[in-house]
mmCIF file of C-alpha atoms in Angstrom:
data_model
loop_
_atom_site.group_PDB
_atom_site.id
_atom_site.type_symbol
_atom_site.label_atom_id
_atom_site.label_comp_id
_atom_site.label_asym_id
_atom_site.label_seq_id
_atom_site.Cartn_x
_atom_site.Cartn_y
_atom_site.Cartn_z
ATOM 1 C CA ASP U 1 111.712 96.186 105.418
ATOM 2 C CA ILE U 2 108.725 95.330 103.273
ATOM 3 C CA ALA U 3 105.388 94.937 105.542
ATOM 4 C CA PHE U 4 103.327 92.652 103.462
ATOM 5 C CA LEU U 5 99.735 91.520 103.748
ATOM 6 C CA ASP U 6 100.017 87.852 103.845
ATOM 7 C CA THR U 7 96.983 86.927 101.629
ATOM 8 C CA ASP U 8 96.681 84.873 98.451
ATOM 9 C CA ILE U 9 98.332 87.120 96.524
ATOM 10 C CA LEU U 10 101.674 85.954 97.628
ATOM 11 C CA LYS U 11 100.339 82.326 96.518
ATOM 12 C CA LYS U 12 99.532 83.708 92.579
ATOM 13 C CA GLY U 13 99.728 86.228 90.152
ATOM 14 C CA SER U 14 102.909 88.312 89.220
ATOM 15 C CA ILE U 15 103.246 90.589 92.293
ATOM 16 C CA GLY U 16 103.332 87.761 94.876
ATOM 17 C CA ARG U 17 106.416 86.043 92.326
ATOM 18 C CA GLU U 18 108.270 89.609 92.330
ATOM 19 C CA LEU U 19 107.772 89.543 96.311
ATOM 20 C CA GLN U 20 109.121 86.400 96.792
ATOM 21 C CA ASP U 21 112.230 86.526 94.838
ATOM 22 C CA CYS U 22 113.001 89.997 95.753
ATOM 23 C CA LYS U 23 116.188 90.324 98.177
ATOM 24 C CA GLU U 24 114.524 92.474 100.454
ATOM 25 C CA LYS U 25 113.064 91.184 103.947
ATOM 26 C CA VAL U 26 109.296 90.749 103.924
ATOM 27 C CA ILE U 27 107.265 91.050 106.624
ATOM 28 C CA LYS U 28 104.261 88.515 106.276
ATOM 29 C CA ILE U 29 101.117 89.762 108.553
ATOM 30 C CA GLY U 30 98.009 87.994 108.799
ATOM 31 C CA ARG U 31 95.847 88.948 111.712
ATOM 32 C CA MET U 32 94.410 92.525 111.271
ATOM 33 C CA ASP U 33 92.821 93.292 114.669
ATOM 34 C CA GLU U 34 93.686 96.661 116.007
ATOM 35 C CA LYS U 35 96.227 95.068 119.150
ATOM 36 C CA PHE U 36 98.123 93.273 116.310
ATOM 37 C CA ILE U 37 98.616 96.255 114.333
ATOM 38 C CA ARG U 38 99.771 98.368 117.405
ATOM 39 C CA GLU U 39 102.183 95.577 118.777
ATOM 40 C CA PHE U 40 103.782 95.221 114.963
ATOM 41 C CA LEU U 41 103.683 99.010 114.259
ATOM 42 C CA LYS U 42 105.652 99.339 117.981
ATOM 43 C CA LYS U 43 107.559 95.888 117.576
ATOM 44 C CA ASN U 44 109.299 97.241 114.402
ATOM 45 C CA GLY U 45 110.057 100.458 115.059
ATOM 46 C CA ILE U 46 107.879 102.374 112.398
ATOM 47 C CA ARG U 47 108.613 105.479 112.210
ATOM 48 C CA VAL U 48 106.956 105.977 108.789
ATOM 49 C CA LEU U 49 103.900 104.388 107.258
ATOM 50 C CA VAL U 50 103.522 104.218 103.429
ATOM 51 C CA VAL U 51 100.416 103.635 101.879
ATOM 52 C CA GLY U 52 98.795 103.437 98.026
ATOM 53 C CA ASN U 53 95.224 104.035 99.456
ATOM 54 C CA ASP U 54 93.874 105.135 102.647
ATOM 55 C CA LEU U 55 90.188 104.035 102.185
ATOM 56 C CA GLU U 56 90.984 100.496 101.320
ATOM 57 C CA ALA U 57 89.981 98.597 104.383
ATOM 58 C CA VAL U 58 93.376 97.218 106.053
ATOM 59 C CA SER U 59 95.191 100.425 105.132
ATOM 60 C CA TYR U 60 92.815 102.783 106.385
ATOM 61 C CA ARG U 61 93.132 100.536 109.927
ATOM 62 C CA PHE U 62 97.097 101.064 109.901
ATOM 63 C CA VAL U 63 97.103 104.781 108.832
ATOM 64 C CA ILE U 64 94.483 105.833 112.076
ATOM 65 C CA ILE U 65 96.374 103.583 114.257
ATOM 66 C CA ALA U 66 99.587 105.034 113.326
ATOM 67 C CA LYS U 67 98.656 108.201 113.667
ATOM 68 C CA GLU U 68 97.203 107.559 117.097
ATOM 69 C CA MET U 69 100.759 105.964 117.908
ATOM 70 C CA GLY U 70 102.220 109.625 116.180
ATOM 71 C CA ILE U 71 103.881 107.591 113.021
ATOM 72 C CA LYS U 72 103.874 109.980 110.048
ATOM 73 C CA THR U 73 101.896 108.455 107.254
ATOM 74 C CA VAL U 74 102.528 109.045 103.517
ATOM 75 C CA LEU U 75 100.382 108.270 100.660
ATOM 76 C CA ILE U 76 102.297 107.749 97.041
ATOM 77 C CA GLN U 77 100.078 108.314 94.377
ATOM 78 C CA ASP U 78 99.850 104.839 92.535
ATOM 79 C CA GLY U 79 97.831 105.530 89.550
ATOM 80 C CA ALA U 80 95.455 107.821 87.451
ATOM 81 C CA ILE U 81 92.834 109.428 90.302
ATOM 82 C CA CYS U 82 89.503 108.391 90.412
ATOM 83 C CA THR U 83 87.456 110.442 92.440
ATOM 84 C CA HIS U 84 84.124 109.132 91.731
ATOM 85 C CA SER U 85 82.887 105.878 90.051
ATOM 86 C CA TYR U 86 78.758 105.668 88.501
ATOM 87 C CA ARG U 87 78.483 102.004 88.900
ATOM 88 C CA GLU U 88 75.746 99.903 87.292
ATOM 89 C CA LYS U 89 73.763 98.271 89.566
ATOM 90 C CA MET U 90 74.371 95.029 91.015
ATOM 91 C CA SER U 91 73.066 92.029 89.090
ATOM 92 C CA ILE U 92 73.714 88.402 88.627
ATOM 93 C CA ASP U 93 76.059 88.874 85.848
ATOM 94 C CA PHE U 94 78.541 91.432 88.186
ATOM 95 C CA LEU U 95 78.197 88.939 91.127
ATOM 96 C CA ARG U 96 79.559 86.291 88.916
ATOM 97 C CA ILE U 97 82.330 88.166 88.032
ATOM 98 C CA SER U 98 82.972 89.285 91.429
ATOM 99 C CA LEU U 99 83.071 85.846 92.544
ATOM 100 C CA SER U 100 85.174 84.504 90.141
ATOM 101 C CA GLU U 101 87.872 86.912 91.218
ATOM 102 C CA ILE U 102 87.996 87.192 94.995
ATOM 103 C CA SER U 103 89.280 85.090 97.582
ATOM 104 C CA PRO U 104 87.254 84.060 100.552
ATOM 105 C CA ALA U 105 89.139 85.947 102.550
ATOM 106 C CA PHE U 106 88.636 88.942 100.806
ATOM 107 C CA VAL U 107 84.899 88.668 100.994
ATOM 108 C CA ILE U 108 85.354 87.991 104.786
ATOM 109 C CA GLU U 109 87.613 90.785 105.156
ATOM 110 C CA LYS U 110 85.269 93.372 103.452
ATOM 111 C CA ILE U 111 81.987 92.010 105.466
ATOM 112 C CA THR U 112 84.097 92.136 108.717
ATOM 113 C CA SER U 113 84.879 95.702 108.024
ATOM 114 C CA ALA U 114 81.352 96.783 106.835
ATOM 115 C CA LEU U 115 79.689 95.397 110.030
ATOM 116 C CA ASN U 116 82.320 97.333 112.779
ATOM 117 C CA PRO U 117 81.516 100.742 112.966
ATOM 118 C CA LYS U 118 84.843 101.752 114.273
ATOM 119 C CA TRP U 119 86.064 100.732 110.770
ATOM 120 C CA LYS U 120 83.450 102.010 108.855
ATOM 121 C CA VAL U 121 84.606 104.547 105.921
ATOM 122 C CA ASP U 122 82.031 106.912 104.233
ATOM 123 C CA GLN U 123 81.784 105.527 100.669
ATOM 124 C CA ARG U 124 80.715 109.064 99.483
ATOM 125 C CA GLU U 125 83.950 110.159 99.656
ATOM 126 C CA ASN U 126 86.684 110.034 97.209
ATOM 127 C CA TYR U 127 87.344 106.231 97.139
ATOM 128 C CA ARG U 128 91.026 106.535 96.230
ATOM 129 C CA TYR U 129 93.082 108.822 97.951
ATOM 130 C CA GLY U 130 94.290 111.355 101.223
ATOM 131 C CA ARG U 131 91.879 111.612 103.635
ATOM 132 C CA TYR U 132 93.529 110.833 106.532
ATOM 133 C CA VAL U 133 97.354 110.697 105.852
ATOM 134 C CA ASP U 134 99.663 113.231 106.837
ATOM 135 C CA TYR U 135 101.230 113.565 103.348
ATOM 136 C CA ALA U 136 100.057 113.051 100.036
ATOM 137 C CA LEU U 137 102.595 112.585 97.471
ATOM 138 C CA ILE U 138 100.631 113.358 93.955
ATOM 139 C CA TRP U 139 101.905 113.355 90.542
ATOM 140 C CA GLY U 140 100.935 117.090 89.500
ATOM 141 C CA ASN U 141 98.694 120.049 89.873
ATOM 142 C CA PHE U 142 95.862 118.370 88.414
ATOM 143 C CA THR U 143 95.652 115.658 91.240
ATOM 144 C CA LYS U 144 95.576 118.487 93.829
ATOM 145 C CA ARG U 145 92.667 120.562 92.124
ATOM 146 C CA GLU U 146 90.672 117.276 91.768
ATOM 147 C CA LEU U 147 91.675 116.158 95.725
ATOM 148 C CA GLU U 148 90.181 119.826 96.714
ATOM 149 C CA LYS U 149 87.357 119.651 94.806
ATOM 150 C CA VAL U 150 86.324 116.877 96.676
ATOM 151 C CA GLY U 151 87.226 118.512 100.049
ATOM 152 C CA VAL U 152 90.518 116.561 100.583
ATOM 153 C CA ASN U 153 93.024 119.046 102.804
ATOM 154 C CA THR U 154 96.047 116.983 103.548
ATOM 155 C CA LYS U 155 99.404 118.256 103.065
ATOM 156 C CA PHE U 156 99.902 117.514 99.019
ATOM 157 C CA VAL U 157 103.520 117.169 97.666
ATOM 158 C CA ILE U 158 104.092 117.045 94.118
ATOM 159 C CA VAL U 159 106.657 114.785 93.264
ATOM 160 C CA GLY U 160 106.322 113.789 89.342
ATOM 161 C CA ALA U 161 105.334 110.475 88.307
ATOM 162 C CA PRO U 162 108.394 108.203 88.242
ATOM 163 C CA ILE U 163 106.346 105.292 86.913
ATOM 164 C CA PHE U 164 106.257 107.217 83.406
ATOM 165 C CA ASP U 165 109.520 108.979 83.459
ATOM 166 C CA GLY U 166 111.653 106.003 80.896
ATOM 167 C CA VAL U 167 108.199 106.637 78.724
ATOM 168 C CA LYS U 168 109.042 108.705 75.406
ATOM 169 C CA MET U 169 107.826 109.596 72.143
ATOM 170 C CA ALA U 170 107.973 106.510 70.010
ATOM 171 C CA HIS U 171 106.915 104.899 67.087
ATOM 172 C CA ASN U 172 108.242 101.981 65.647
ATOM 173 C CA LYS U 173 105.711 99.384 63.360
ATOM 174 C CA ALA U 174 108.667 96.529 63.233
ATOM 175 C CA LEU U 175 106.752 94.336 66.284
ATOM 176 C CA LEU U 176 103.661 94.019 63.842
ATOM 177 C CA GLY U 177 105.389 91.636 61.758
ATOM 178 C CA LYS U 178 106.316 89.005 64.560
ATOM 179 C CA TYR U 179 102.268 88.473 64.701
ATOM 180 C CA GLY U 180 101.556 88.421 60.979
ATOM 181 C CA LEU U 181 99.788 92.001 60.738
ATOM 182 C CA ASP U 182 100.312 94.430 57.614
ATOM 183 C CA LEU U 183 102.972 97.097 58.010
ATOM 184 C CA ASN U 184 101.341 99.158 55.515
ATOM 185 C CA LYS U 185 98.546 99.483 56.936
ATOM 186 C CA LYS U 186 97.096 101.815 59.577
ATOM 187 C CA THR U 187 97.118 100.465 63.237
ATOM 188 C CA LEU U 188 94.271 100.366 65.620
ATOM 189 C CA LEU U 189 95.121 99.519 69.366
ATOM 190 C CA TYR U 190 91.695 98.567 71.521
ATOM 191 C CA ALA U 191 93.188 98.295 75.223
ATOM 192 C CA PRO U 192 90.206 98.830 76.876
ATOM 193 C CA THR U 193 90.048 98.202 81.250
ATOM 194 C CA ASP U 194 88.301 95.113 82.658
ATOM 195 C CA ALA U 195 84.914 97.629 82.920
ATOM 196 C CA PRO U 196 82.440 94.796 83.572
ATOM 197 C CA SER U 197 84.409 94.101 86.525
ATOM 198 C CA ALA U 198 84.388 97.815 88.286
ATOM 199 C CA ARG U 199 80.693 97.779 87.245
ATOM 200 C CA LEU U 200 81.415 100.658 85.094
ATOM 201 C CA PHE U 201 79.266 98.805 82.000
ATOM 202 C CA SER U 202 77.392 95.700 82.252
ATOM 203 C CA THR U 203 79.017 92.350 80.326
ATOM 204 C CA LYS U 204 76.180 93.492 77.583
ATOM 205 C CA ALA U 205 77.413 96.757 77.083
ATOM 206 C CA PHE U 206 80.817 96.062 76.764
ATOM 207 C CA LYS U 207 80.281 93.058 74.438
ATOM 208 C CA ASP U 208 78.075 95.195 72.451
ATOM 209 C CA MET U 209 80.965 98.045 72.216
ATOM 210 C CA THR U 210 83.639 95.838 71.281
ATOM 211 C CA LYS U 211 81.576 94.307 68.238
ATOM 212 C CA MET U 212 81.029 97.882 66.743
ATOM 213 C CA LEU U 213 84.506 98.465 66.983
ATOM 214 C CA THR U 214 85.676 95.156 65.321
ATOM 215 C CA ASP U 215 82.682 95.402 62.814
ATOM 216 C CA VAL U 216 83.874 98.928 61.663
ATOM 217 C CA VAL U 217 87.441 97.651 60.996
ATOM 218 C CA ALA U 218 86.517 94.857 59.384
ATOM 219 C CA THR U 219 84.979 96.789 56.961
ATOM 220 C CA GLN U 220 88.212 98.965 55.910
ATOM 221 C CA GLU U 221 90.781 97.522 53.930
ATOM 222 C CA ASN U 222 93.204 99.825 55.067
ATOM 223 C CA LEU U 223 92.870 99.203 58.450
ATOM 224 C CA GLN U 224 93.895 96.553 61.209
ATOM 225 C CA LEU U 225 93.109 96.195 64.939
ATOM 226 C CA ILE U 226 94.908 95.075 67.950
ATOM 227 C CA ILE U 227 93.089 93.876 70.933
ATOM 228 C CA LYS U 228 95.272 94.138 74.058
ATOM 229 C CA PRO U 229 93.200 92.279 76.558
ATOM 230 C CA HIS U 230 93.375 93.362 80.170
ATOM 231 C CA PRO U 231 94.714 90.997 82.569
ATOM 232 C CA ARG U 232 91.761 89.764 84.311
ATOM 233 C CA PHE U 233 90.321 88.945 81.252
ATOM 234 C CA ILE U 234 92.727 86.388 80.458
ATOM 235 C CA THR U 235 92.438 84.948 84.007
ATOM 236 C CA ARG U 236 88.769 85.097 84.510
ATOM 237 C CA GLU U 237 87.102 84.733 80.651
ATOM 238 C CA ASN U 238 90.226 83.339 78.646
ATOM 239 C CA GLY U 239 88.668 83.102 75.432
ATOM 240 C CA PHE U 240 86.189 86.243 75.885
ATOM 241 C CA PHE U 241 87.409 88.264 72.477
ATOM 242 C CA ASN U 242 87.906 84.814 70.707
ATOM 243 C CA LYS U 243 84.631 85.654 68.557
ATOM 244 C CA TYR U 244 85.724 89.271 67.575
ATOM 245 C CA ILE U 245 88.560 88.086 65.790
ATOM 246 C CA LYS U 246 88.126 88.616 61.943
ATOM 247 C CA LYS U 247 90.909 88.848 58.897
ATOM 248 C CA ASN U 248 92.223 91.963 60.407
ATOM 249 C CA VAL U 249 91.272 92.247 64.192
ATOM 250 C CA PHE U 250 94.005 90.355 66.059
ATOM 251 C CA GLU U 251 94.665 89.826 69.692
ATOM 252 C CA ILE U 252 97.905 90.070 71.393
ATOM 253 C CA ARG U 253 98.546 88.892 74.878
ATOM 254 C CA ASP U 254 102.116 88.703 75.573
ATOM 255 C CA GLU U 255 103.323 92.164 74.488
ATOM 256 C CA ASN U 256 103.544 95.012 76.846
ATOM 257 C CA SER U 257 101.310 97.950 76.231
ATOM 258 C CA LEU U 258 104.067 100.166 75.748
ATOM 259 C CA SER U 259 105.227 97.974 72.588
ATOM 260 C CA LEU U 260 102.247 97.944 71.383
ATOM 261 C CA ILE U 261 101.358 101.439 71.428
ATOM 262 C CA GLU U 262 104.442 102.192 69.999
ATOM 263 C CA ALA U 263 103.692 100.078 66.918
ATOM 264 C CA SER U 264 100.332 101.659 66.733
ATOM 265 C CA ASP U 265 98.699 104.929 65.058
ATOM 266 C CA VAL U 266 95.542 105.520 67.421
ATOM 267 C CA LEU U 267 94.673 103.826 70.806
ATOM 268 C CA ILE U 268 91.257 103.203 71.576
ATOM 269 C CA THR U 269 90.236 102.713 75.059
ATOM 270 C CA ASP U 270 87.761 103.683 77.411
ATOM 271 C CA VAL U 271 88.954 104.620 81.007
ATOM 272 C CA SER U 272 92.539 102.961 81.016
ATOM 273 C CA SER U 273 95.719 104.435 82.202
ATOM 274 C CA THR U 274 97.428 102.957 78.804
ATOM 275 C CA ALA U 275 95.739 106.374 77.486
ATOM 276 C CA MET U 276 98.276 108.218 79.442
ATOM 277 C CA GLU U 277 100.841 106.141 78.095
ATOM 278 C CA ALA U 278 100.059 106.633 74.445
ATOM 279 C CA ILE U 279 99.139 110.635 75.070
ATOM 280 C CA ILE U 280 103.177 110.629 76.276
ATOM 281 C CA MET U 281 104.531 108.638 73.358
ATOM 282 C CA GLY U 282 102.613 111.184 70.755
ATOM 283 C CA LEU U 283 99.797 108.369 70.287
ATOM 284 C CA PRO U 284 96.449 110.187 69.463
ATOM 285 C CA VAL U 285 93.187 108.707 71.666
ATOM 286 C CA ILE U 286 90.148 107.986 71.288
ATOM 287 C CA ILE U 287 87.586 107.285 74.302
ATOM 288 C CA LEU U 288 84.927 105.089 73.670
ATOM 289 C CA ASN U 289 81.659 104.770 75.523
ATOM 290 C CA THR U 290 78.737 103.163 73.758
ATOM 291 C CA ALA U 291 77.108 102.166 77.364
ATOM 292 C CA GLY U 292 75.023 105.642 77.293
ATOM 293 C CA ARG U 293 75.851 106.612 80.431
ATOM 294 C CA TYR U 294 78.566 109.127 82.331
ATOM 295 C CA TYR U 295 80.712 106.229 84.526
ATOM 296 C CA SER U 296 83.863 107.744 85.914
ATOM 297 C CA GLU U 297 85.355 111.003 87.260
ATOM 298 C CA PRO U 298 87.611 112.492 86.346
ATOM 299 C CA PHE U 299 88.940 110.463 83.769
ATOM 300 C CA PRO U 300 88.041 109.736 80.878
ATOM 301 C CA ARG U 301 86.653 113.562 80.987
ATOM 302 C CA ALA U 302 90.330 115.282 81.616
ATOM 303 C CA TYR U 303 91.289 113.382 78.260
ATOM 304 C CA ILE U 304 88.736 115.082 76.019
ATOM 305 C CA GLU U 305 88.900 118.350 77.650
ATOM 306 C CA GLY U 306 92.806 118.766 77.768
ATOM 307 C CA GLY U 307 92.490 117.844 73.951
ATOM 308 C CA VAL U 308 94.488 114.949 73.977
ATOM 309 C CA ALA U 309 91.522 112.788 72.714
ATOM 310 C CA LYS U 310 88.369 112.258 70.792
ATOM 311 C CA ALA U 311 84.967 111.086 72.253
ATOM 312 C CA ALA U 312 83.132 108.312 70.486
ATOM 313 C CA THR U 313 79.466 107.488 71.496
ATOM 314 C CA ASN U 314 78.395 105.372 68.607
ATOM 315 C CA GLU U 315 79.323 103.920 65.176
ATOM 316 C CA ASN U 316 79.445 107.392 63.386
ATOM 317 C CA GLU U 317 81.518 109.213 65.989
ATOM 318 C CA LEU U 318 84.112 106.359 65.866
ATOM 319 C CA GLU U 319 84.092 106.085 62.040
ATOM 320 C CA LYS U 320 84.432 109.981 62.282
ATOM 321 C CA ALA U 321 87.136 110.037 64.950
ATOM 322 C CA ILE U 322 89.502 107.331 63.046
ATOM 323 C CA ASP U 323 89.280 109.271 60.334
ATOM 324 C CA LYS U 324 90.206 112.128 61.698
ATOM 325 C CA CYS U 325 92.848 111.029 64.198
ATOM 326 C CA LEU U 326 94.453 109.004 61.192
ATOM 327 C CA TYR U 327 94.228 111.565 58.602
ATOM 328 C CA ASP U 328 93.484 115.059 59.652
ATOM 329 C CA LYS U 329 96.819 116.617 60.130
ATOM 330 C CA ASN U 330 95.136 119.831 61.888
ATOM 331 C CA VAL U 331 93.819 117.340 64.606
ATOM 332 C CA LYS U 332 97.484 116.020 64.764
ATOM 333 C CA GLN U 333 98.599 119.437 65.064
ATOM 334 C CA ASP U 334 96.324 120.602 67.563
ATOM 335 C CA PHE U 335 96.982 117.090 70.090
ATOM 336 C CA LEU U 336 100.503 117.621 69.893
ATOM 337 C CA SER U 337 100.205 121.186 70.839
ATOM 338 C CA ASN U 338 97.592 120.305 73.764
ATOM 339 C CA ARG U 339 99.739 117.429 74.909
ATOM 340 C CA LYS U 340 102.782 119.578 75.923
ATOM 341 C CA ASN U 341 99.848 121.526 78.423
ATOM 342 C CA PHE U 342 98.372 118.325 79.430
ATOM 343 C CA LEU U 343 101.611 116.839 80.056
ATOM 344 C CA LYS U 344 102.482 119.117 82.239
ATOM 345 C CA ASP U 345 99.492 119.810 84.134
ATOM 346 C CA GLN U 346 99.518 116.120 85.160
ATOM 347 C CA PHE U 347 102.883 114.848 86.081
ATOM 348 C CA TYR U 348 104.668 118.244 86.534
ATOM 349 C CA LYS U 349 107.470 116.987 84.760
ATOM 350 C CA LEU U 350 109.058 114.040 83.042
ATOM 351 C CA ASP U 351 112.814 114.288 83.600
ATOM 352 C CA ASN U 352 113.741 110.669 83.019
#
């Protein structure tokens, strides 16, 4: 059975639709007080509790109570880890973004959790994984090392990354014709995170970075750029990238990232997990950060230190990185050589 928290997510978005359509029994949960959680776990005979995050308020409550009841708790790594985020200070702009994305129920949940000292989680800890569960099923040795650095001492089990098992090295430009792109030009794919929502970049810094990239591409006739917006941009600010569209700059929303990576020659991103997908598929990666500040750990540092990505912090560095990734055979060879070791360290093995 799937124990699912009954929030607005069932009413909107793809996750909600998938859950409504699935054949398995979905148990909807409303109240999150301690008495209800204990009764729920006991009544349903839960023997193992599985979470993707043991620091999020609701999951944390379930984990702590389950352990008190002798129920084994397991965390499954659900994405690239982020042990620290160095965020911009809260501003009116960030407040606007937050209020446009989250439901009143979510706000109330966060406030009540903060006010109740019993459910207080130390925010200085890594906010993603493994503090409280009995076992953490993780992708590879890299995750283990990074979590141990910040004091996580749970029982780690390296299981690889099934989410990437079906991703293979591939390159096929056929998709470009569908959207009016030139099959003979070199194609850059810009797939950023929604950094303003996470307060990693201010909205102004993010816009400045996007403008710089599109201006660079616009001056080079042999290049074309695809912008792949993060889904939250489409939901929150539907026309966010409209003003950056030029004769050789295109926005493509409806294709999945893997198809666009397969059709491109270089991926440009900030800290998005599309970098992982691109590296697996054999595509050079450029990490673009013009905000003038460090914002996240251990990614994107790990991409650059692993020799599978180039860093660019200004227009000059960006132009050089694009040129090297596209035309320098030594850079391409180094990337492919480093890629093998990087993937083994990150994912143990990708065995399909």
